[in-house]
CSV table of C-alpha atoms and ligand atoms in Angstrom, one decimal:
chain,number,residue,atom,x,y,z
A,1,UNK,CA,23.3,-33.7,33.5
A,2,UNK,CA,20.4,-31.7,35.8
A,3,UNK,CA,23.2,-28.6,35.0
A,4,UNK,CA,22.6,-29.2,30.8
A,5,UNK,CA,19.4,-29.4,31.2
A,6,UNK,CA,18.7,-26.6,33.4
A,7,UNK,CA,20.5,-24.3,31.0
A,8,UNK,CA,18.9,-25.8,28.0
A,9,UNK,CA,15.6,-25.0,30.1
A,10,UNK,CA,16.7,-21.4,30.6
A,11,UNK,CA,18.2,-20.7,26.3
A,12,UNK,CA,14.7,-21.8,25.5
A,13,UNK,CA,11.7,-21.3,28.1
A,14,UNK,CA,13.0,-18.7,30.5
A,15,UNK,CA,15.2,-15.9,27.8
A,16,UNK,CA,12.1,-16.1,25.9
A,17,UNK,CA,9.3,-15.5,28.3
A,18,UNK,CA,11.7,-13.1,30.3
A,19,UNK,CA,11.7,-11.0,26.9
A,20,UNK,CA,7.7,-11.7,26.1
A,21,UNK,CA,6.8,-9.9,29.7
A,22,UNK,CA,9.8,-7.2,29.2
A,23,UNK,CA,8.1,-6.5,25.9
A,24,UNK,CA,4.6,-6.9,27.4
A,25,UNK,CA,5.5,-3.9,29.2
A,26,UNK,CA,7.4,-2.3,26.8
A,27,UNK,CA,5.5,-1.9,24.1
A,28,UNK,CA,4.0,1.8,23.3
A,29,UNK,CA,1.7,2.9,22.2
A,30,UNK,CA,-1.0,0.8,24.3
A,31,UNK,CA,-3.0,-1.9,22.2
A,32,UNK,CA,-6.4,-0.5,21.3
A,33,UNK,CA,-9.9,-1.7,20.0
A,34,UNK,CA,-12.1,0.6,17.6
A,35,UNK,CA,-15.2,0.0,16.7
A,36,UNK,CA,-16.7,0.3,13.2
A,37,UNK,CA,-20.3,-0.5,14.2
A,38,UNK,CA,-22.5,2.8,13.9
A,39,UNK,CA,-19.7,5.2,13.6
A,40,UNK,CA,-18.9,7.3,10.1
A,41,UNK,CA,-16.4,5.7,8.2
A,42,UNK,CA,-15.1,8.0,5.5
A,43,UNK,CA,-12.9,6.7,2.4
A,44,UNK,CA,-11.0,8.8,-0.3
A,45,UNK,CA,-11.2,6.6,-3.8
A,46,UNK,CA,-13.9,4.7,-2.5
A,47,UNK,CA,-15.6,4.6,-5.9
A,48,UNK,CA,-13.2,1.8,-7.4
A,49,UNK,CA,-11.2,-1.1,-6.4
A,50,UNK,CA,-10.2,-1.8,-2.8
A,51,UNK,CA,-11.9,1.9,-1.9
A,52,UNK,CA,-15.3,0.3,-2.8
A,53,UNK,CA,-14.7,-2.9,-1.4
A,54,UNK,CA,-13.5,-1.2,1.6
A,55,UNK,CA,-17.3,0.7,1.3
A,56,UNK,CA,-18.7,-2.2,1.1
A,57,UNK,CA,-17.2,-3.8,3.8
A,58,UNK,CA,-17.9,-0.6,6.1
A,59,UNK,CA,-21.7,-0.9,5.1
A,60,UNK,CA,-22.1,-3.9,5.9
A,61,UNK,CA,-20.6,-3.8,9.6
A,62,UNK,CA,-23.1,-1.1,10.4
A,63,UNK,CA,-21.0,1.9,9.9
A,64,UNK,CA,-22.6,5.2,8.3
A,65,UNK,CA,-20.4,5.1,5.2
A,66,UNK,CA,-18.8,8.4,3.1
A,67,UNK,CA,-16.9,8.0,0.0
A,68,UNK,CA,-14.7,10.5,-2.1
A,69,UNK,CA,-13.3,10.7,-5.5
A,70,UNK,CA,-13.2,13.0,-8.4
A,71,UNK,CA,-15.5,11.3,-11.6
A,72,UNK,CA,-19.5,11.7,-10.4
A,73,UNK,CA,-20.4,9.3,-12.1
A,74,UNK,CA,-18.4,6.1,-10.8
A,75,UNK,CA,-19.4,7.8,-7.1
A,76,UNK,CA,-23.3,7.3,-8.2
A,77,UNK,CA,-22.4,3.7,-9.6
A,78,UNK,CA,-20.7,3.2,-6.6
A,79,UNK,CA,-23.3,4.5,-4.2
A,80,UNK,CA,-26.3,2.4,-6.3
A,81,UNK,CA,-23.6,-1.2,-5.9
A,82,UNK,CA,-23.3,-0.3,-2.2
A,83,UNK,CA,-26.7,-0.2,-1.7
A,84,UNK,CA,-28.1,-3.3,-3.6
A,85,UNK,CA,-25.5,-5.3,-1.5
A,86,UNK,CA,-26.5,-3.7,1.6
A,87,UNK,CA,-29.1,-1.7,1.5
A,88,UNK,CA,-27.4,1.0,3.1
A,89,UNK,CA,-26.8,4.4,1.4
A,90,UNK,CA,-23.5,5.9,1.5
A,91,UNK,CA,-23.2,9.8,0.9
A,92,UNK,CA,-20.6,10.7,-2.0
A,93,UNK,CA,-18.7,13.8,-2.3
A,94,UNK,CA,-16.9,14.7,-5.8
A,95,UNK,CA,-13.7,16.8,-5.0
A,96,UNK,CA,-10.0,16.3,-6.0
A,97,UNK,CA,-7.7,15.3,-3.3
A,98,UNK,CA,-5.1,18.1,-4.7
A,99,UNK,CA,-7.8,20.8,-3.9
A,100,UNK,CA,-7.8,21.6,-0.5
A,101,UNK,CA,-10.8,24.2,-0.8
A,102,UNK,CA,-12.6,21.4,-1.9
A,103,UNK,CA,-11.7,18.8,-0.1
A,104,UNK,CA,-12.2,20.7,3.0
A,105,UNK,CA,-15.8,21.6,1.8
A,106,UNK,CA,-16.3,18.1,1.9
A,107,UNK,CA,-15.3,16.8,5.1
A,108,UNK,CA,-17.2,19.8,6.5
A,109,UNK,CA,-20.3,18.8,5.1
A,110,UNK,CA,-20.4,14.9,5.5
A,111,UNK,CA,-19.6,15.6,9.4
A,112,UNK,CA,-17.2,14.8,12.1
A,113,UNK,CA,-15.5,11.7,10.8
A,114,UNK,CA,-14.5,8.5,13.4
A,115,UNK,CA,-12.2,6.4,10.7
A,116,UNK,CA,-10.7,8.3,8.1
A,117,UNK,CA,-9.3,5.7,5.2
A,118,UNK,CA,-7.1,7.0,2.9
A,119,UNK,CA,-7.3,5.3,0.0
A,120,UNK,CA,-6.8,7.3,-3.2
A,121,UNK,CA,-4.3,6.8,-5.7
A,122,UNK,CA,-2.3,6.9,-9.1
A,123,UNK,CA,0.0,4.2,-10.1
A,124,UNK,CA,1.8,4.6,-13.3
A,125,UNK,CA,4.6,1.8,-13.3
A,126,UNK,CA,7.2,3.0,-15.5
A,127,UNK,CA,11.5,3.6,-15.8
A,128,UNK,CA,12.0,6.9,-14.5
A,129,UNK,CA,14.2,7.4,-17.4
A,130,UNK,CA,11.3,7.1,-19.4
A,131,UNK,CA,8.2,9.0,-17.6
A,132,UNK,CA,8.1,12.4,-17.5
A,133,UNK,CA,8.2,14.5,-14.7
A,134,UNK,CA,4.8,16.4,-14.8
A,135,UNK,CA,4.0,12.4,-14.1
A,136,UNK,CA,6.0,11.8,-11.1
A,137,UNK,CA,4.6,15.4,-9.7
A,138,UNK,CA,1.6,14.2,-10.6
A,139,UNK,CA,2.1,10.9,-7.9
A,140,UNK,CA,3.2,13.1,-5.4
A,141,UNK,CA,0.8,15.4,-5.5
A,142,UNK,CA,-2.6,12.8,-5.4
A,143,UNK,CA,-1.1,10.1,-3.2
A,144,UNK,CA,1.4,12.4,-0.7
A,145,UNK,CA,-0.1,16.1,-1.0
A,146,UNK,CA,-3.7,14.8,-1.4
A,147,UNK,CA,-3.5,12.8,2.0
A,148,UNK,CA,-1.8,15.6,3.8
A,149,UNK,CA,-4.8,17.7,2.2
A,150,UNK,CA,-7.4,15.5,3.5
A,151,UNK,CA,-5.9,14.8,7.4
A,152,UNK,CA,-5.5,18.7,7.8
A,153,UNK,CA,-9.3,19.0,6.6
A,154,UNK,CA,-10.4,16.2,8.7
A,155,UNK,CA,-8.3,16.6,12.4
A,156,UNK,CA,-9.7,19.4,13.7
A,157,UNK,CA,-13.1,17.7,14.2
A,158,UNK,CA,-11.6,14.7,14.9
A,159,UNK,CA,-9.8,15.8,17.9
A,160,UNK,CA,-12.9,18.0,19.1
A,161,UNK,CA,-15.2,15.2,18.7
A,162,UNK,CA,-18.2,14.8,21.3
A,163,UNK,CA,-16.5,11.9,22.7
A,164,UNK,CA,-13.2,11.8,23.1
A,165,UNK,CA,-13.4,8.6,25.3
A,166,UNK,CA,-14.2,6.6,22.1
A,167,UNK,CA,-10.9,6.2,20.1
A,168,UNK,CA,-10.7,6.9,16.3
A,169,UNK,CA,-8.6,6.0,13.5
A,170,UNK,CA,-6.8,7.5,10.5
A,171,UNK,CA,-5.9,5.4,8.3
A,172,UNK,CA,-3.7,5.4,5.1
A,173,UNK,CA,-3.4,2.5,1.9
A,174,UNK,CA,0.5,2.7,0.9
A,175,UNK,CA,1.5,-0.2,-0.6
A,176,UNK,CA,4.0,-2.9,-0.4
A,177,UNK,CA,6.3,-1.0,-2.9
A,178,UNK,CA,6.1,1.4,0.3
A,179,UNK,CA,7.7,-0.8,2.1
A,180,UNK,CA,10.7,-2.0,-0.6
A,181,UNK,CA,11.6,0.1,-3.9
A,182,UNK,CA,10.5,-2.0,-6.8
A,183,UNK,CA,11.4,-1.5,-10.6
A,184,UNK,CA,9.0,0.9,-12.4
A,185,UNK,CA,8.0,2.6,-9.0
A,186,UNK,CA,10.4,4.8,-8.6
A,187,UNK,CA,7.9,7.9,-8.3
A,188,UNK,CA,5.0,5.6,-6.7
A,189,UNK,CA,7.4,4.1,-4.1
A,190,UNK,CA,8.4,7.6,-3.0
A,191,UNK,CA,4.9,8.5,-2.5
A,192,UNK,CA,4.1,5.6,-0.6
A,193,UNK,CA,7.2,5.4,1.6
A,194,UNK,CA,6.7,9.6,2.6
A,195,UNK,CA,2.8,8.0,3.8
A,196,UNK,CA,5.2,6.2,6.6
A,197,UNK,CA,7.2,9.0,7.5
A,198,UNK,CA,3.5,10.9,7.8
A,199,UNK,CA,1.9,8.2,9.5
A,200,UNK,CA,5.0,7.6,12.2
A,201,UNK,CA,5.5,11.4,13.4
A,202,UNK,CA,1.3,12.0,13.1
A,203,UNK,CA,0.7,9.1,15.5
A,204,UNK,CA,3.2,10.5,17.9
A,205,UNK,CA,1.3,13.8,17.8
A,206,UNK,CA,-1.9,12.4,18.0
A,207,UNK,CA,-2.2,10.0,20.7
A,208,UNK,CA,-2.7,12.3,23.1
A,209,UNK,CA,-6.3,12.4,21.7
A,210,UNK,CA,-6.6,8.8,21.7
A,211,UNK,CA,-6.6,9.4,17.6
A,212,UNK,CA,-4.8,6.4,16.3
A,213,UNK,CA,-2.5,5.7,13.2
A,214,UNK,CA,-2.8,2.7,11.0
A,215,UNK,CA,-1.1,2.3,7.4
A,216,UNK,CA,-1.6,-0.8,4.9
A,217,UNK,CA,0.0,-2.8,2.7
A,218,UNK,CA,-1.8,-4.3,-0.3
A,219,UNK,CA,0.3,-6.9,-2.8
A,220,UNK,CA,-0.7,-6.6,-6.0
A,221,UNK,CA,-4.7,-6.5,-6.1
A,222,UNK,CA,-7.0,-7.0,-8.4
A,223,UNK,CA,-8.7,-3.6,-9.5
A,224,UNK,CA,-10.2,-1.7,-12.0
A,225,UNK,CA,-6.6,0.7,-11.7
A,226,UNK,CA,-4.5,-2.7,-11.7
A,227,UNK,CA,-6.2,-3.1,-15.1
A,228,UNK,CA,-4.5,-0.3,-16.5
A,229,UNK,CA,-1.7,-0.3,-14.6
A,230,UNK,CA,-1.4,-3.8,-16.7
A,231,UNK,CA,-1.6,-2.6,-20.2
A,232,UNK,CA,1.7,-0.8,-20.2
A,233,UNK,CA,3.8,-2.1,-17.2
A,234,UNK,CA,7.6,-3.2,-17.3
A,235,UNK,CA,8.0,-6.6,-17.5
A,236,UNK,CA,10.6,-6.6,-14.6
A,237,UNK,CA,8.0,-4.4,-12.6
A,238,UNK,CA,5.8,-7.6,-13.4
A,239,UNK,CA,8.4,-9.9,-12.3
A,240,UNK,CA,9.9,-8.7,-9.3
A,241,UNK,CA,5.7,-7.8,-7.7
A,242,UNK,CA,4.8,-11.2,-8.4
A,243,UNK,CA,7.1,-12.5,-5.6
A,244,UNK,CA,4.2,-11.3,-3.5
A,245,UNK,CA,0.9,-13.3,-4.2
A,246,UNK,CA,-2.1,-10.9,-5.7
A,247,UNK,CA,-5.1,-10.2,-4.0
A,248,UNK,CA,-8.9,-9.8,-4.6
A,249,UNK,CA,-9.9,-6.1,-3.4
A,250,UNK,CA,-12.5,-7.8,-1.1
A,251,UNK,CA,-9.5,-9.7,0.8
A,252,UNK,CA,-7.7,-6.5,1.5
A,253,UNK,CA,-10.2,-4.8,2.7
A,254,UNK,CA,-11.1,-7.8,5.1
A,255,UNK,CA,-7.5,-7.4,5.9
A,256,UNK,CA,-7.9,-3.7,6.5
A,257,UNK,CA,-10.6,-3.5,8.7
A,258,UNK,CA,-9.3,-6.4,11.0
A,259,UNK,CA,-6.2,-4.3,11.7
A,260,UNK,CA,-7.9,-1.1,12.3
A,261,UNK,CA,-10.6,-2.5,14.4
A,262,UNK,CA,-7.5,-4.0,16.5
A,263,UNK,CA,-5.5,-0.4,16.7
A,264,UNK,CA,-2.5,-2.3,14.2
A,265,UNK,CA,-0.3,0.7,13.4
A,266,UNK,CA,1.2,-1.9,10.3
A,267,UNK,CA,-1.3,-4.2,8.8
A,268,UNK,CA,0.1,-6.5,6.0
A,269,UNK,CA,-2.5,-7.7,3.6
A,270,UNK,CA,-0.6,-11.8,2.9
A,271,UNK,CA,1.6,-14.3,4.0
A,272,UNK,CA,4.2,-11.8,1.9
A,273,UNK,CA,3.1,-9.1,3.3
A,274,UNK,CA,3.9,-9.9,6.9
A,275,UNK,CA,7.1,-11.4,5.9
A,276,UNK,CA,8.1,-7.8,4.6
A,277,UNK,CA,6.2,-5.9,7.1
A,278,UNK,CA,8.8,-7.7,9.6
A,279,UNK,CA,11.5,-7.2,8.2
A,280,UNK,CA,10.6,-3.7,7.6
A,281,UNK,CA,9.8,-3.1,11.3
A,282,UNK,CA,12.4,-0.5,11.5
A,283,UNK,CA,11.2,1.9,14.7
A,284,UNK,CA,7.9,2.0,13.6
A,285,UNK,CA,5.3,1.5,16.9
A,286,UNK,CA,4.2,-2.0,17.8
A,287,UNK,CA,1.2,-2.4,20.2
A,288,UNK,CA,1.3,-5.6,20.2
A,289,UNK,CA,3.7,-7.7,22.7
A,290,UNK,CA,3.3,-11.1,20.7
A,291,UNK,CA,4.4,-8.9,17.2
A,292,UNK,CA,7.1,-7.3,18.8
A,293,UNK,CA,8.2,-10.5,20.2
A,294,UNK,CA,8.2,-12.0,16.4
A,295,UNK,CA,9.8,-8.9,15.3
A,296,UNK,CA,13.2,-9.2,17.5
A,297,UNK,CA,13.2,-12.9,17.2
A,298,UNK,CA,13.1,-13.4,13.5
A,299,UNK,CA,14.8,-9.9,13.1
A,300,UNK,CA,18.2,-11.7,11.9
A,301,UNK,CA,17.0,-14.7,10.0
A,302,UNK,CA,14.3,-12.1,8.0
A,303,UNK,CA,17.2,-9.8,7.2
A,304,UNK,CA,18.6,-13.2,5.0
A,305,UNK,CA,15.7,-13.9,3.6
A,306,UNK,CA,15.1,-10.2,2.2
A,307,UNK,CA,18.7,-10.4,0.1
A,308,UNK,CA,17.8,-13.4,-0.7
A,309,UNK,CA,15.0,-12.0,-2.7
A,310,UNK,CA,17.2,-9.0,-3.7
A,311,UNK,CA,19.1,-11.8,-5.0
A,312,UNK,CA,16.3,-12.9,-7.1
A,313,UNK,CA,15.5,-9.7,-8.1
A,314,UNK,CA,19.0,-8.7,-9.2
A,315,UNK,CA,19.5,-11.9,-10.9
A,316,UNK,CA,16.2,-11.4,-13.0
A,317,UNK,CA,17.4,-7.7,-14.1
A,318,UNK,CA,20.8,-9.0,-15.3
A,319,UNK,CA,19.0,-11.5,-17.0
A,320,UNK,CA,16.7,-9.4,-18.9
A,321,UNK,CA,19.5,-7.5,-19.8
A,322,UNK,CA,21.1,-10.2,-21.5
A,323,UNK,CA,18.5,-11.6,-23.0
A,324,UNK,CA,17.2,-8.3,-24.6
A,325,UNK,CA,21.1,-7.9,-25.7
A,326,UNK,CA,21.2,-11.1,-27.2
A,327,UNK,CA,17.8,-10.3,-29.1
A,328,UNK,CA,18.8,-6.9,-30.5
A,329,UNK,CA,22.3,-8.8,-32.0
A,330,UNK,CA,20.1,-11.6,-33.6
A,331,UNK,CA,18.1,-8.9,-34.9
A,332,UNK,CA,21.1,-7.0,-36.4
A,333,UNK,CA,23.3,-10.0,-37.5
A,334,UNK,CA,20.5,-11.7,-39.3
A,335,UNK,CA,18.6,-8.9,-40.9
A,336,UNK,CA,15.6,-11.1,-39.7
A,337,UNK,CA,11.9,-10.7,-39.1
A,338,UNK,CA,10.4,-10.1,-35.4
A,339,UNK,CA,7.1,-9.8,-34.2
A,340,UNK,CA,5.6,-6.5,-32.9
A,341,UNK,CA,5.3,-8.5,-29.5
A,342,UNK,CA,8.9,-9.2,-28.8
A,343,UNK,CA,9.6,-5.9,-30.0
A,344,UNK,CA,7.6,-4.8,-27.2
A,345,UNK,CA,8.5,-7.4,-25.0
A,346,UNK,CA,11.8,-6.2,-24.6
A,347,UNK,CA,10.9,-2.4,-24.7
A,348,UNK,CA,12.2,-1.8,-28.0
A,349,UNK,CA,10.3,1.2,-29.7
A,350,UNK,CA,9.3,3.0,-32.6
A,351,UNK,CA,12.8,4.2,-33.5
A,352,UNK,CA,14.6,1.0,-32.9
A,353,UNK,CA,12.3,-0.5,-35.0
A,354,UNK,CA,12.8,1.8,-37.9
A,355,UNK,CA,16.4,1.6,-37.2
A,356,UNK,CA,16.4,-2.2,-37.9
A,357,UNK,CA,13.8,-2.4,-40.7
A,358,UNK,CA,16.3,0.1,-42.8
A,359,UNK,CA,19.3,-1.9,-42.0
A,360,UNK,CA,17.6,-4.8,-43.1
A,361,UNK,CA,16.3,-3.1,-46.0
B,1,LIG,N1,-4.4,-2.4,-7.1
B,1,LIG,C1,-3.2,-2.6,-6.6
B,1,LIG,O1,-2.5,-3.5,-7.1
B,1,LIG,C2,-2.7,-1.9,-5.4
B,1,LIG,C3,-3.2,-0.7,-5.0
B,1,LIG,N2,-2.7,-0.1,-3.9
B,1,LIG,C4,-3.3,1.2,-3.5
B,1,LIG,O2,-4.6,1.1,-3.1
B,1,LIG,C5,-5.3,2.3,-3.4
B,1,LIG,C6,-6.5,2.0,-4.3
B,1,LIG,O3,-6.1,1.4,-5.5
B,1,LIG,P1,-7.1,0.7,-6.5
B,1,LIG,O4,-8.3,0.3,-5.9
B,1,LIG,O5,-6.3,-0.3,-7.3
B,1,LIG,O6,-7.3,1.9,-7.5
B,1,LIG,P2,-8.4,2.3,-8.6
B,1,LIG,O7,-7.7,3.0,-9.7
B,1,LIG,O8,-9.2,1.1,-8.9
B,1,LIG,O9,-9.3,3.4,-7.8
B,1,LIG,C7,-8.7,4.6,-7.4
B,1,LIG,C8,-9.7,5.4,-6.6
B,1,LIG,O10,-9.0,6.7,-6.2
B,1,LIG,C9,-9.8,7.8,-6.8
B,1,LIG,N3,-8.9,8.9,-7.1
B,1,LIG,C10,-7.8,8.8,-8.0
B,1,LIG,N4,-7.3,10.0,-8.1
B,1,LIG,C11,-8.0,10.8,-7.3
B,1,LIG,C12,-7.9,12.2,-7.0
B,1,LIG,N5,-6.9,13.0,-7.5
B,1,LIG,N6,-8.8,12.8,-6.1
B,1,LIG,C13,-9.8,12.0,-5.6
B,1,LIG,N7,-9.9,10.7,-5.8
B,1,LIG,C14,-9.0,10.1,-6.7
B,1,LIG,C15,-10.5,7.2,-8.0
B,1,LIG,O11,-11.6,7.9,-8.4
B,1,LIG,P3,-11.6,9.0,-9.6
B,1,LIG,O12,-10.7,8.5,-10.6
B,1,LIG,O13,-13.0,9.2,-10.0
B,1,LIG,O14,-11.0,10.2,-8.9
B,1,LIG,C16,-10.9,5.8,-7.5
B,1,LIG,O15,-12.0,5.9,-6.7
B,1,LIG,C17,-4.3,3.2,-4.1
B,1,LIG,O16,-3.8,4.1,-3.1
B,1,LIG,C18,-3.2,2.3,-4.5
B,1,LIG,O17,-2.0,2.9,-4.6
B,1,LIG,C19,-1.7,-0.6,-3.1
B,1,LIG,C20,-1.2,-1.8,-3.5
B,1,LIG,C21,-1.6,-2.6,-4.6
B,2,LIG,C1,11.8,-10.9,4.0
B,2,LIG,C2,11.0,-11.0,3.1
B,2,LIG,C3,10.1,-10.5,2.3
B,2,LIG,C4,9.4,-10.8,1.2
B,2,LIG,C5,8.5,-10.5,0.2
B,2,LIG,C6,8.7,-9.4,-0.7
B,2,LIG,C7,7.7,-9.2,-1.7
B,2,LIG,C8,7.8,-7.8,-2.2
B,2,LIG,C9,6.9,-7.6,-3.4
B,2,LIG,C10,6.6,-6.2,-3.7
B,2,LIG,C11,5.3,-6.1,-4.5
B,2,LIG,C12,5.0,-4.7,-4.8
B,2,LIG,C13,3.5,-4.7,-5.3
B,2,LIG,C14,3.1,-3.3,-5.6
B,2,LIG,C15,1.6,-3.2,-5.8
B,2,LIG,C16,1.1,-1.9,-6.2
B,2,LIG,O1,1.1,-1.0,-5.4
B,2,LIG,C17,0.8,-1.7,-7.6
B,2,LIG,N1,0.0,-2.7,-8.1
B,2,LIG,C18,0.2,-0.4,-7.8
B,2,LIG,O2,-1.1,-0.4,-7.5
């Protein structure tokens, strides 16, 4: 009896805190605190949407605050928000990310930078059948080229800062279609998924100037861009993203700070979110002992629960498929009227629609 209970007392007190202190020690790179308070917080796209709330946020916790983005205009808006909520003036810089002249002009003018946040970007959710390619360059090029553009402008005075002693932080917005593909995303994803590859070898290259990596992963969020995103997204795109609850911009950037103030080199944004970011761990770093602790326990049981929700996902394409089938046959067997919406509704356009109003004709 003492011999059952001993060994129950080892499978379930002793194998796990024998792995918490081997991870304890294991885990590299070190865990890390940076402050925000009174140091220059720069953000790409922080004239909109989570980049503004992320202003915001920055303002408000005492940091001297820079934001960049192409239109003027929003930047002044954005500047004049900033400052009734805060009464803090941020300086704006108007450049495209694509343009390294200008980018660099930039960062050399607002000064040596202690938390870059990477936060521009395009969505366009679309088939890839259907969008063209100048569009998918065009993803690449803002959201991967433009944050290459912007870290080779910005380290050199980040790693020849007056203080080295004091860490400092780049960080990058992905998203969590950058951490699974989803319908639609086909060209966003990529872009998204190449900020991991960045962020993983640029952290390894990095450390040794106590420069630290962080990359985040925003659900679905409520922004001006999701807006338009909206007005012409898949409805399977809408589907299969919903399995992750949305956000208010506000939220993630509460999120965002919180893990770059605590050195997080993967900082989920929900409940969803660290879900995925778990069962995404892959070989990414993990500071922290307790995560990695998570990560190897709930490795197995997580890898279930992600096909399950390819299940879902596969099982809502198929469906789709047969319901749009079964509509297009109604259509043509019965000559009948249908609205523009469930035209649209199942993607049918202009030329199918033609198509069936001569038949029925
Ligand atoms: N909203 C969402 O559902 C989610 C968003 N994300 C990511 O969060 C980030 C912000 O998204 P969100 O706030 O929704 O987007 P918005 O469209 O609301 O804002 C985008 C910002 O990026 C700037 N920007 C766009 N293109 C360029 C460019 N070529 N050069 C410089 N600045 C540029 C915009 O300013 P301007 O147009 O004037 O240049 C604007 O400030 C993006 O990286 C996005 O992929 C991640 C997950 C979910
Ligand atoms: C093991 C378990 C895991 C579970 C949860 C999986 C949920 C995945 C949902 C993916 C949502 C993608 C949203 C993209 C948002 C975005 O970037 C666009 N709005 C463009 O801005």
């Amino acid at each position: 009896m003492a011999d059952a209970y001993f060994s129950l007392f080892t499978l379930i007190v002793l194998i796990p805190l024998a792995l918490i202190a081997f991870l304890y020690f294991l885990v590299r790179p070190r865990p890390v605190k940076i402050p925000i308070k009174n140091r220059h917080v720069f953000i790409t796209g922080g004239s909109s949407g989570i980049g503004l709330a992320l202003a915001h946020h920055a303002a408000a916790q005492g940091a001297r605050v820079s934001i960049l983005a192409r239109s003027r205009n929003k930047l002044e808006e954005a500047r004049n928000a900033v400052r009734l909520a805060t009464g803090i003036d941020v300086s704006v810089f108007a450049a495209d990310v694509r343009d390294y002249d200008a980018v660099k002009r930039a960062v050399d003018e607002a000064g040596p930078i202690d938390v870059l946040l990477l936060n521009h970007g395009v969505f366009v959710a679309l088939e890839l059948e259907k969008q063209e390619l100048s569009e998918v360059k065009f993803t690449l090029d803002v959201n991967l080229m433009g944050s290459f553009n912007l870290i080779k402008a910005a380290l050199p005075a980040m790693r020849t800062r007056k203080d080295p002693q004091q860490p400092v932080s780049i960080a990058l917005v992905s998203s969590q279609a950058g951490q699974v593909g989803i319908y639609g995303y086909a060209a966003y994803s990529a872009s998204k998924f190449g900020l991991r590859g960045l962020a993983e070898a640029l952290q390894q290259e990095v450390i040794a100037d106590n420069i630290h990596v962080s990359l985040i992963f925003p659900p679905d969020t409520d922004t001006p861009g999701f807006a338009e995103e909206n007005k012409r997204k898949p409805e399977l795109t809408k589907i299969i993203a919903s399995s992750s609850g949305a956000m208010k911009p506000e939220e993630v950037a509460q999120k965002t700070f919180d893990g770059i103030k605590s050195g997080s080199f993967i900082i989920p944004c929900n409940l969803e979110g660290i879900a995925l970011s778990l069962a995404t761990a892959g070989l990414s770093p993990q500071r922290s002992f307790l995560m990695a602790t998570v990560e190897v326990l709930a490795a197995g049981i997580l890898r279930i629960a992600g096909l399950c929700f390819q299940w879902t996902w596969y099982t809502s394409i198929e469906k789709w498929h047969n319901q749009r089938k079964a509509f297009v046959e109604l259509m043509i067997s019965t000559s009948s009227r249908f609205t523009s919406k469930e035209l649209k509704h199942f993607e049918l356009g202009p030329c199918f629609r033609r198509l069936v109003a001569d038949i029925a004709t």
